[in-house]
XYZ file of C-alpha atoms in Angstrom:
741
model
C 3.634 3.887 62.590
C 3.200 0.939 64.964
C 0.173 -1.345 64.960
C -0.951 -0.061 68.345
C -0.978 3.489 67.014
C -3.127 2.355 64.078
C -5.609 0.697 66.424
C -5.782 3.839 68.545
C -6.441 5.863 65.393
C -9.322 3.573 64.373
C -10.894 3.827 67.830
C -11.050 7.591 67.454
C -13.316 7.354 64.386
C -16.597 6.780 66.343
C -15.858 9.860 68.435
C -15.285 11.801 65.221
C -18.616 10.582 63.790
C -20.491 11.596 66.957
C -18.908 15.058 66.854
C -19.912 15.454 63.203
C -23.435 14.340 64.096
C -23.745 16.849 66.934
C -22.360 19.627 64.765
C -24.927 18.804 62.064
C -27.956 18.973 64.397
C -28.373 22.766 64.214
C -28.174 22.559 60.442
C -30.810 19.829 60.335
C -33.139 21.933 62.509
C -32.550 24.958 60.307
C -33.471 22.988 57.188
C -36.601 21.322 58.546
C -38.060 24.113 60.649
C -40.527 26.566 59.016
C -39.715 30.199 59.641
C -42.474 32.694 60.682
C -43.823 34.834 57.854
C -42.209 38.095 58.942
C -40.891 40.912 56.786
C -37.436 42.341 57.002
C -38.834 45.517 58.579
C -40.401 43.566 61.436
C -37.163 41.805 62.212
C -35.270 45.075 62.037
C -37.836 46.654 64.373
C -37.139 44.041 67.035
C -33.493 45.012 67.074
C -34.169 48.803 67.131
C -36.591 48.863 70.115
C -33.713 48.417 72.542
C -31.893 51.287 70.818
C -34.998 53.498 71.144
C -35.227 52.665 74.837
C -31.607 53.803 75.230
C -32.504 57.053 73.443
C -35.457 57.559 75.802
C -33.177 56.964 78.779
C -30.706 59.587 77.546
C -33.487 62.128 77.008
C -34.626 61.630 80.611
C -31.035 62.137 81.795
C -30.808 65.279 79.656
C -34.065 66.611 81.194
C -32.787 65.942 84.734
C -29.531 67.715 83.949
C -31.392 70.763 82.530
C -33.568 71.028 85.646
C -30.512 70.643 87.883
C -28.652 73.381 86.030
C -31.761 75.626 85.960
C -32.280 75.380 89.713
C -28.658 75.366 90.960
C -26.476 76.420 88.013
C -23.654 73.972 88.969
C -20.779 73.213 86.609
C -21.298 69.455 87.002
C -24.886 69.825 85.731
C -23.617 71.846 82.781
C -21.061 69.144 81.943
C -23.716 66.447 82.222
C -25.988 68.350 79.785
C -23.208 68.468 77.239
C -22.388 64.789 77.799
C -25.942 63.525 77.254
C -26.385 65.839 74.300
C -23.285 64.315 72.640
C -24.456 60.745 73.345
C -27.880 61.481 71.819
C -26.281 62.844 68.682
C -24.123 59.703 68.321
C -27.016 57.278 68.875
C -29.355 59.010 66.426
C -26.939 60.033 63.668
C -27.808 56.953 61.524
C -31.512 57.118 62.341
C -32.373 53.786 64.024
C -35.831 53.620 62.386
C -35.412 55.448 59.115
C -35.836 52.227 57.068
C -39.083 51.175 58.695
C -42.105 50.835 56.504
C -45.108 52.337 58.353
C -47.437 50.257 56.193
C -46.376 47.223 58.224
C -47.878 48.741 61.373
C -51.515 48.095 62.375
C -54.050 50.836 61.876
C -53.816 53.615 64.424
C -50.080 53.271 64.780
C -48.097 56.485 64.667
C -44.364 56.897 63.906
C -44.247 60.668 63.844
C -41.975 61.165 66.821
C -39.712 58.224 66.030
C -39.317 59.244 62.391
C -38.395 62.824 63.331
C -36.028 61.741 66.123
C -32.766 63.022 64.492
C -34.379 66.406 63.765
C -35.643 66.675 67.315
C -32.174 65.948 68.630
C -30.694 68.671 66.418
C -33.410 71.142 67.505
C -32.969 70.421 71.189
C -29.237 70.609 70.724
C -29.542 74.105 69.291
C -31.762 75.279 72.153
C -29.461 73.655 74.720
C -26.506 75.577 73.316
C -28.497 78.822 73.406
C -29.638 78.190 76.953
C -26.147 77.362 78.172
C -24.846 80.492 76.485
C -27.528 82.838 77.876
C -28.287 81.131 81.208
C -31.790 82.614 81.016
C -34.170 80.950 83.600
C -37.197 81.428 81.335
C -35.449 79.861 78.392
C -34.402 76.988 80.658
C -37.956 76.446 81.770
C -39.186 76.411 78.176
C -36.472 73.904 77.248
C -37.486 71.669 80.166
C -41.119 71.811 79.170
C -40.297 70.940 75.562
C -38.210 67.961 76.680
C -40.987 66.830 79.023
C -43.620 67.023 76.272
C -41.374 65.206 73.795
C -40.647 62.423 76.262
C -44.313 61.900 76.968
C -45.193 61.477 73.310
C -42.063 59.392 72.598
C -42.831 57.076 75.532
C -46.366 56.492 74.259
C -45.177 55.446 70.812
C -42.418 53.284 72.326
C -45.053 51.425 74.369
C -47.047 50.894 71.189
C -44.026 49.509 69.345
C -43.178 47.192 72.247
C -46.688 45.780 72.318
C -46.590 45.243 68.582
C -43.235 43.451 68.693
C -44.395 41.278 71.594
C -47.467 40.212 69.652
C -45.271 39.320 66.669
C -42.929 37.324 68.920
C -45.863 35.378 70.347
C -47.049 34.533 66.848
C -43.541 33.313 66.015
C -43.476 31.194 69.197
C -46.747 29.570 68.230
C -45.333 28.702 64.805
C -42.184 27.251 66.366
C -44.109 25.140 68.853
C -46.062 23.730 65.965
C -42.822 22.368 64.458
C -41.612 20.568 67.604
C -43.377 17.296 66.841
C -42.102 17.221 63.298
C -38.527 18.020 64.507
C -38.766 15.249 67.076
C -39.808 12.698 64.451
C -37.000 13.773 62.158
C -34.420 13.618 64.959
C -35.663 10.192 66.033
C -35.193 8.831 62.511
C -31.691 10.277 62.327
C -30.815 8.702 65.703
C -32.004 5.291 64.533
C -29.842 5.557 61.439
C -26.894 6.749 63.543
C -27.219 3.838 65.993
C -27.371 1.363 63.130
C -24.275 2.896 61.509
C -22.345 2.811 64.811
C -23.349 -0.805 65.373
C -22.055 -1.802 61.962
C -18.908 0.214 62.547
C -18.377 -1.447 65.956
C -18.605 -4.863 64.306
C -16.092 -3.876 61.609
C -13.817 -2.316 64.244
C -13.867 -5.471 66.351
C -12.815 -7.565 63.360
C -10.139 -5.038 62.409
C -8.761 -4.866 65.937
C -8.625 -8.655 66.132
C -6.641 -8.812 62.882
C -4.337 -6.015 64.039
C -3.766 -7.815 67.330
C -2.777 -10.937 65.452
C -0.519 -8.852 63.226
C 1.067 -7.167 66.244
C 1.891 -10.584 67.686
C 3.533 -11.516 64.396
C 5.528 -8.263 64.405
C 6.644 -8.821 68.003
C 7.704 -12.356 67.163
C 9.540 -11.079 64.083
C 11.309 -8.407 66.143
C 12.290 -10.986 68.732
C 13.667 -13.232 66.009
C 15.527 -10.273 64.483
C 16.968 -9.343 67.876
C 17.993 -12.952 68.470
C 19.587 -13.060 65.018
C 21.446 -9.816 65.673
C 22.643 -11.084 69.039
C 23.772 -14.324 67.443
C 25.627 -12.507 64.655
C 27.261 -10.170 67.169
C 28.308 -13.157 69.275
C 29.601 -14.959 66.182
C 31.476 -11.841 65.106
C 32.984 -11.566 68.602
C 34.101 -15.181 68.551
C 35.686 -14.736 65.106
C 37.368 -11.426 65.888
C 39.135 -12.807 68.956
C 41.240 -15.392 67.053
C 41.625 -12.867 64.214
C 43.512 -10.680 66.688
C 45.999 -13.514 67.074
C 46.271 -14.156 63.333
C 46.841 -10.533 62.364
C 49.062 -9.840 65.372
C 51.355 -12.808 64.722
C 51.445 -11.898 61.022
C 52.608 -8.361 61.821
C 55.227 -9.685 64.229
C 56.512 -12.105 61.575
C 56.566 -9.393 58.898
C 58.961 -7.332 61.034
C 61.297 -10.283 61.547
C 64.246 -11.350 59.393
C 62.640 -13.711 56.889
C 63.659 -15.255 53.608
C 61.970 -13.883 50.476
C 59.654 -16.877 50.109
C 58.780 -16.648 53.807
C 57.958 -12.943 53.471
C 55.730 -13.808 50.506
C 53.867 -16.426 52.511
C 53.418 -14.028 55.446
C 52.036 -11.474 52.983
C 49.525 -14.008 51.710
C 48.420 -14.694 55.282
C 48.014 -10.959 55.926
C 45.994 -10.501 52.725
C 43.711 -13.425 53.558
C 43.229 -12.142 57.099
C 42.318 -8.670 55.812
C 39.815 -10.165 53.363
C 38.240 -12.275 56.106
C 38.038 -9.252 58.403
C 36.285 -7.220 55.672
C 33.682 -9.982 55.294
C 33.131 -10.048 59.072
C 32.631 -6.284 59.089
C 30.093 -6.514 56.242
C 28.147 -9.231 58.062
C 28.063 -7.135 61.228
C 26.895 -4.037 59.326
C 24.095 -6.028 57.660
C 23.044 -7.256 61.112
C 22.910 -3.661 62.309
C 20.824 -2.641 59.287
C 18.325 -5.470 59.772
C 17.992 -4.591 63.459
C 17.639 -0.862 62.702
C 20.657 -0.094 64.871
C 22.990 1.489 62.352
C 23.439 5.123 63.374
C 25.749 7.917 62.296
C 28.215 9.660 64.604
C 28.815 13.051 62.929
C 31.698 15.218 64.093
C 33.892 17.998 62.626
C 36.153 16.487 59.949
C 38.597 17.709 57.326
C 36.533 16.879 54.255
C 39.319 16.847 51.657
C 41.764 14.992 53.890
C 39.150 12.340 54.694
C 38.496 11.731 50.997
C 42.188 11.789 50.059
C 43.020 9.182 52.718
C 40.409 6.859 51.206
C 41.643 7.503 47.658
C 45.213 6.740 48.752
C 44.046 3.430 50.159
C 42.224 2.665 46.898
C 45.344 3.691 44.973
C 47.343 0.841 46.479
C 44.583 -1.573 45.392
C 44.546 -0.041 41.894
C 48.331 -0.418 41.541
C 48.066 -4.070 42.542
C 45.319 -4.634 39.938
C 47.097 -2.529 37.259
C 44.214 -0.061 37.067
C 44.621 3.676 36.419
C 42.941 5.664 39.194
C 42.276 9.381 38.681
C 40.884 11.748 41.288
C 39.387 15.219 41.229
C 38.175 17.290 44.191
C 36.421 20.589 43.469
C 37.947 23.647 45.173
C 34.385 24.924 45.665
C 33.709 22.251 48.269
C 34.246 23.292 51.912
C 37.426 22.134 53.605
C 35.801 21.387 56.977
C 32.340 19.866 57.445
C 30.244 18.180 60.131
C 29.779 14.541 59.113
C 30.529 10.935 60.003
C 33.951 10.577 58.401
C 34.234 6.840 59.070
C 30.972 6.008 57.300
C 31.766 8.409 54.446
C 35.071 6.589 53.959
C 33.242 3.269 54.026
C 30.883 4.304 51.194
C 33.692 5.666 49.010
C 35.920 2.646 49.687
C 33.108 0.225 48.773
C 32.360 2.019 45.498
C 36.037 2.437 44.554
C 37.013 -1.146 45.360
C 34.040 -2.414 43.323
C 34.998 -0.173 40.396
C 38.608 -1.401 40.499
C 37.485 -5.035 40.840
C 35.167 -4.866 37.812
C 37.305 -2.547 35.664
C 38.001 -3.339 32.032
C 41.467 -4.745 32.625
C 39.957 -7.590 34.620
C 37.837 -8.889 31.755
C 38.410 -7.502 28.286
C 42.174 -7.092 28.340
C 41.923 -3.308 28.038
C 43.710 -1.082 30.534
C 41.420 -0.679 33.504
C 40.506 2.891 34.488
C 38.564 4.311 37.422
C 37.715 7.975 37.880
C 36.630 9.519 41.203
C 35.185 13.043 41.004
C 33.973 15.219 43.882
C 32.072 18.350 42.870
C 29.727 20.997 44.285
C 26.686 21.151 41.994
C 24.615 23.156 44.483
C 25.176 24.944 47.759
C 24.956 22.805 50.877
C 25.345 19.479 49.040
C 28.328 17.394 47.960
C 28.258 15.232 44.859
C 30.694 12.518 43.827
C 30.910 9.952 41.053
C 32.901 6.741 40.785
C 33.168 5.631 37.152
C 34.879 2.624 35.593
C 35.304 1.215 32.095
C 34.522 -2.317 33.258
C 32.116 -5.088 32.434
C 28.974 -3.060 33.151
C 25.533 -4.393 34.056
C 22.163 -4.888 32.445
C 19.124 -2.922 33.612
C 17.728 -6.041 35.264
C 20.835 -6.338 37.435
C 20.804 -2.613 38.217
C 17.212 -2.853 39.474
C 18.144 -5.429 42.123
C 21.697 -4.280 42.718
C 21.187 -2.834 46.208
C 19.548 -5.968 47.604
C 21.676 -7.929 50.104
C 23.872 -10.715 48.715
C 23.219 -9.617 45.120
C 25.844 -10.276 42.434
C 25.627 -9.508 38.733
C 25.582 -13.196 37.845
C 25.856 -16.601 39.471
C 29.615 -16.870 38.856
C 30.471 -13.277 39.786
C 31.476 -14.212 43.317
C 33.684 -17.021 42.011
C 35.372 -14.796 39.431
C 35.739 -11.564 41.381
C 35.113 -12.443 45.038
C 33.012 -10.501 47.512
C 29.798 -11.108 49.400
C 27.452 -8.707 47.617
C 26.880 -6.756 50.847
C 28.955 -3.635 50.167
C 26.417 -1.799 48.004
C 23.542 -2.588 50.370
C 25.521 -1.170 53.281
C 26.561 1.875 51.239
C 22.958 2.622 50.251
C 21.842 2.423 53.895
C 24.630 4.778 55.006
C 23.852 7.287 52.249
C 20.162 7.282 53.189
C 21.069 7.817 56.862
C 23.030 10.855 55.663
C 19.801 12.076 53.929
C 21.505 11.504 50.596
C 20.820 9.626 47.377
C 22.748 7.007 45.422
C 22.209 6.195 41.738
C 23.843 3.929 39.184
C 24.161 4.096 35.417
C 25.595 1.108 33.612
C 25.903 -0.471 30.190
C 27.214 -3.987 29.572
C 30.704 -3.935 28.096
C 31.055 -0.145 28.577
C 31.227 0.423 32.320
C 29.329 1.704 35.333
C 28.979 5.033 37.122
C 27.835 5.274 40.728
C 26.781 8.764 41.801
C 26.104 9.936 45.352
C 24.894 13.293 46.604
C 24.309 14.215 50.234
C 23.840 17.372 52.315
C 26.879 18.814 54.080
C 27.119 21.252 56.956
C 30.041 23.593 56.442
C 32.241 24.538 59.412
C 33.733 28.009 59.097
C 37.378 28.192 60.123
C 40.082 30.749 59.451
C 42.904 28.219 59.603
C 44.540 27.080 56.351
C 46.758 24.019 56.243
C 48.665 25.346 53.238
C 49.328 29.010 52.521
C 51.234 29.622 49.289
C 51.769 33.296 50.282
C 51.068 34.612 46.765
C 53.409 32.084 45.135
C 53.365 32.592 41.369
C 52.452 29.477 39.376
C 52.466 29.127 35.584
C 50.471 26.156 34.331
C 50.762 24.455 30.945
C 48.223 21.606 30.765
C 47.106 19.092 28.166
C 43.702 18.764 29.871
C 41.795 22.077 30.342
C 39.438 20.441 32.857
C 42.365 19.384 35.044
C 43.839 22.868 34.705
C 40.609 24.481 35.929
C 40.373 22.168 38.934
C 44.002 22.479 40.104
C 44.157 26.235 39.483
C 41.131 26.595 41.778
C 42.986 24.824 44.602
C 46.036 27.031 44.017
C 43.990 30.225 44.235
C 42.145 28.954 47.323
C 45.562 28.516 49.002
C 46.450 32.184 48.208
C 48.550 31.300 45.169
C 48.698 33.351 41.945
C 47.980 31.237 38.883
C 48.616 32.057 35.214
C 47.646 29.807 32.329
C 49.996 29.227 29.381
C 49.179 27.673 26.018
C 52.731 26.916 24.868
C 56.309 26.641 26.090
C 57.092 30.014 24.518
C 54.262 31.615 26.475
C 55.751 30.080 29.636
C 59.065 31.807 28.831
C 57.291 35.110 28.187
C 55.381 34.930 31.503
C 58.556 34.148 33.491
C 59.962 37.604 32.782
C 56.941 39.288 34.405
C 57.738 38.028 37.930
C 60.249 39.343 40.442
C 60.093 36.257 42.661
C 61.045 32.750 41.480
C 57.923 31.223 39.891
C 56.883 27.586 39.656
C 56.063 26.060 36.292
C 53.387 23.353 36.463
C 53.524 20.985 33.467
C 51.050 18.233 32.642
C 52.913 16.314 29.970
C 54.350 12.870 29.516
C 58.033 12.647 30.431
C 59.988 12.668 27.191
C 63.126 14.120 25.621
C 61.024 16.973 24.228
C 59.830 17.877 27.725
C 63.405 17.709 29.023
C 64.691 19.978 26.226
C 61.977 22.564 26.903
C 62.715 22.570 30.639
C 66.406 23.195 29.889
C 65.480 26.049 27.534
C 63.179 27.614 30.152
C 65.841 27.251 32.873
C 68.384 29.065 30.683
C 66.040 32.043 30.468
C 65.312 32.006 34.227
C 67.711 29.883 36.351
C 65.583 30.338 39.493
C 62.563 28.578 38.023
C 61.262 25.344 39.586
C 59.292 22.705 37.659
C 56.556 20.410 38.903
C 55.738 17.762 36.314
C 52.446 15.876 36.529
C 53.069 12.516 34.904
C 51.856 8.973 35.412
C 54.969 7.118 34.279
C 58.676 7.855 34.536
C 61.305 7.188 31.877
C 64.355 5.567 33.514
C 66.821 6.536 30.780
C 65.978 10.253 31.111
C 67.600 12.235 33.918
C 65.479 15.158 35.013
C 67.108 18.392 36.207
C 67.561 19.098 39.917
C 64.988 21.902 39.815
C 62.212 19.457 38.892
C 59.693 17.574 41.048
C 57.574 14.789 39.566
C 54.097 14.094 40.969
C 52.235 10.912 40.130
C 48.833 11.606 38.590
C 47.411 8.121 39.257
C 45.935 9.639 41.362
C 46.996 13.243 41.880
C 45.831 14.519 45.263
C 45.349 18.296 45.644
C 47.157 18.227 49.002
C 50.237 16.664 47.374
C 50.281 19.382 44.738
C 49.897 22.177 47.321
C 52.642 20.670 49.502
C 54.927 20.450 46.485
C 54.228 24.096 45.617
C 54.815 25.193 49.197
C 58.137 23.339 49.352
C 59.227 24.206 45.810
C 62.017 26.472 47.080
C 63.576 23.862 49.363
C 66.361 21.612 48.160
C 65.071 18.568 49.983
C 61.718 18.951 48.280
C 63.215 18.365 44.838
C 63.517 14.831 43.565
C 62.424 11.744 45.423
C 61.144 12.269 48.973
C 63.139 10.719 51.763
C 61.516 7.515 53.037
C 60.528 7.299 56.672
C 62.481 4.493 58.321
C 60.423 1.401 58.913
C 61.784 0.762 62.397
C 62.203 3.522 64.948
C 64.071 2.729 68.116
C 62.200 3.723 71.259
C 63.697 6.130 73.744
C 64.616 5.263 77.285
C 61.478 7.017 78.552
C 59.347 4.714 76.379
C 61.076 1.644 77.798
C 60.098 2.589 81.355
C 56.350 2.926 80.665
C 54.516 0.116 82.448
C 51.294 -1.290 81.007
C 48.832 -3.635 82.711
C 47.172 -5.955 80.170
C 43.923 -7.720 81.171
C 43.179 -10.402 78.568
C 41.790 -13.928 79.016
C 42.779 -15.374 75.614
C 46.250 -16.903 75.882
C 47.163 -16.450 72.209
C 46.235 -12.778 72.362
C 48.247 -12.489 75.586
C 51.310 -13.771 73.747
C 50.738 -11.551 70.706
C 50.157 -8.376 72.717
C 53.086 -9.094 75.030
C 55.380 -9.413 72.013
C 54.022 -6.290 70.335
C 54.178 -4.161 73.485
C 57.660 -5.399 74.364
C 58.932 -4.637 70.859
C 57.482 -1.156 71.135
C 59.571 -0.712 74.273
C 56.942 -1.042 77.012
C 57.056 -3.117 80.176
C 53.933 -5.251 80.399
C 52.246 -7.335 83.108
C 49.417 -9.677 82.077
C 46.377 -10.867 84.059
C 43.555 -13.164 82.967
C 40.512 -11.311 84.371
C 39.403 -8.062 85.976
C 39.684 -9.318 89.561
C 43.349 -10.182 89.086
C 43.845 -6.892 87.296
C 42.350 -4.905 90.181
C 44.570 -6.689 92.697
C 47.656 -6.129 90.509
C 46.829 -2.460 89.896
C 46.263 -1.608 93.567
C 49.616 -3.127 94.544
C 51.781 -1.647 91.766
C 52.076 1.535 89.737
C 51.128 1.417 86.050
C 51.124 4.122 83.412
C 48.234 2.628 81.402
C 45.692 -0.208 81.512
C 44.816 -2.161 78.380
C 41.727 -4.265 79.140
C 39.507 -6.710 77.284
C 35.794 -6.226 77.961
C 34.577 -9.842 78.019
C 36.515 -11.772 80.682
C 35.521 -14.355 83.296
C 35.177 -13.595 87.050
C 35.164 -9.809 86.475
C 34.729 -8.258 83.027
C 36.517 -5.177 81.777
C 33.551 -2.841 82.341
C 33.315 -3.702 86.040
C 37.118 -3.605 86.312
C 37.162 -0.020 84.967
C 34.383 1.068 87.344
C 36.241 -0.295 90.372
C 39.500 1.360 89.277
C 37.782 4.744 88.945
C 35.987 4.312 92.279
C 39.269 3.408 94.020
C 41.045 6.412 92.461
C 38.292 8.730 93.707
C 38.352 7.229 97.173
C 42.159 7.325 97.520
C 42.647 10.628 95.675
C 44.968 9.015 93.098
C 45.638 10.393 89.632
C 43.578 8.850 86.856
C 45.232 5.974 84.984
C 44.388 5.872 81.261
C 42.286 2.805 80.413
C 41.928 1.612 76.810
C 39.223 -0.947 76.044
C 40.246 -3.808 73.758
C 37.199 -5.794 72.653
C 35.842 -7.842 69.771
C 32.323 -6.420 70.198
C 31.985 -3.804 67.441
C 28.506 -2.526 68.357
C 28.155 1.134 69.310
C 26.457 0.211 72.603
C 29.657 -1.509 73.735
C 31.669 1.640 73.110
C 29.172 3.791 74.999
C 29.189 1.351 77.915
C 32.995 1.444 78.054
C 33.130 5.236 78.084
C 30.397 5.455 80.727
C 32.375 3.028 82.901
C 35.297 5.463 82.915
C 37.467 4.096 80.113
C 39.345 6.666 78.047
C 39.463 5.043 74.619
C 38.284 2.086 72.580
C 40.012 -0.424 70.248
C 38.140 -3.083 68.265
C 39.749 -6.463 67.710
C 41.518 -7.302 65.597
C 43.527 -4.119 65.940
C 46.620 -3.426 63.901
C 49.922 -2.663 65.561
C 49.732 0.834 64.029
C 46.420 1.577 65.743
C 47.650 0.146 69.029
C 50.866 2.169 68.844
C 48.973 5.373 68.050
C 46.630 4.952 71.034
C 49.467 4.203 73.438
C 51.516 7.117 72.108
C 48.619 9.499 72.583
C 47.536 8.470 76.090
C 51.025 7.983 77.511
C 52.591 11.146 76.135
C 49.575 13.015 74.717
C 51.209 12.966 71.282
C 49.052 12.741 68.173
C 50.693 10.379 65.643
C 52.082 12.120 62.571
C 52.496 8.952 60.495
C 51.506 5.338 60.524
C 54.989 3.956 61.208
C 55.187 2.223 64.566
C 58.229 1.689 66.710
C 59.335 -1.948 66.583
C 62.584 -3.456 67.865
C 63.886 -6.762 66.514
């Protein structure tokens, strides 16, 4: 809540007090005022006089109807008699005065007619029925006389009761008037107290409002400073990213050239340093977004398992480099497709995994480092994952301040392990934006476990990436937990899974299938395993083996009907693909590598690209990259030159920087789209290439008419994918990019 809202809430309090005061006035009068000394019967009598007057009115109407029917005998008069008779019976059925105490009346008062009112109604009702049945004029005259006599007596007593009630009301009025002065004095005292209270409150409110005004000025100044800091960090990030584009671009160009081994090693060191520097820049920018409250999620439909597996594969390369065993488990009970921000989810998992690998046991104690990533579904509608390591661990004091920016476990942690201490702070912010929770358990010398749970919105789809078509699978596992997890994925993909507890049981199960089954073995590669596979193959030559092992044995030659899958980590998609391709010859053994360099076709060579970029180094880098990918490229230094070049020549695509002198990329894109609309030309794809990584920049580019967005420094793979998609509407199937030496 803002300060101005708080002030507005305080100002409403006097109004609330006045309303409470006004609402309490009737209560105060009721407490202080003396009531007249009247019995319950008197008060009840006041209410019943009006009812008796209604009864008298109905009797008069009944008398008029009887006379009308007696003189003219019309049907309407007959109906009216019956109507008034029914109304009288309803009004007198409870006896409006039966509870009256006649002792309350003054001497000389009579209640004979009123007390016998229900009986009189019944009697008259009987005679009315007889008269209507006989239609005798004499009987009608007698009935009219009886009604007339009754009304006369009833009217007399009603006048008496009215006079009595009026006298009682006057006595009550006199008593009430006598209390007016006392009520006035009481009300005056209350008003004085109320005015004094409001005066004190007004003084307190004035002081409070003055302090809040001062506080609001401080908040505004703080927000302005924060905005200035964010702008400065964004500008600094932009200025750093621009030369980073040149560093990474030249490094990628050099890596694809013919270099000596020591030169390739040096280029690799440059690439690693550039990637590390870029990660630090990204962390600084994310912290700036968090401090400015501008970090938002962009949820969209994603393949949940594929998103996680891509991140685990990236972490796997880091784990191999650090000699750390990385294991992965993804519950088959989790949905395959969800609505979430896949990029931010990857960022959280990558931060936690890279930290776990960095601080694993092999880095400190000499033990083999191990990291375990587990995704499970503990409850419906939520995903839960843990990243555990057997590393150096942390004390409770460090855990308590772990998610603060720039926090490291100790003063020399950054020197020993690297990093800025921003990753966990960013991860916590992202998890909270996802309405999730992040926790950590750690023990020095034992290891740490980071757990995250967050809500997920499942997307129902009937498409399955892998369909095993009832493929029979026999599994013999050392780890029952791993068996339960992988068998769930097999059944989800329409496979038929059977569990075996020994090699002999595998042989026995093979004879129960008509189609060639697949035997899934989780055992270390050894001569014993090889002998058992040969024995099983002799009993069923059509069998195919998939061995889950972390290390190969070079001196052992596995049979041709065997596929080995690395379990550090084992991805469910790799297992399902191996099962689906188990009957193909090319699927057995080592997969065929995708060639590093793919020659472009003649159609690719003819694609013309207009590049608008003001930085000369980036011009050189992008020209080289685009030329090696087989594109013809023309380069301009600003949007005005680009517009002139584009209107005079035909280009298949425009690649434009956003921040350029004379005319920036945003204005350049607007003018291109306006010219296309005016001239009726087909739309030219425009891809923004900018070092500004804020979301507002992306939105501004798309609103200006650009088709896509690349953030500097961009890798040659990302650039190639974007060009491939927009020039030929082809989604990239792999990350290999066409380069020509």
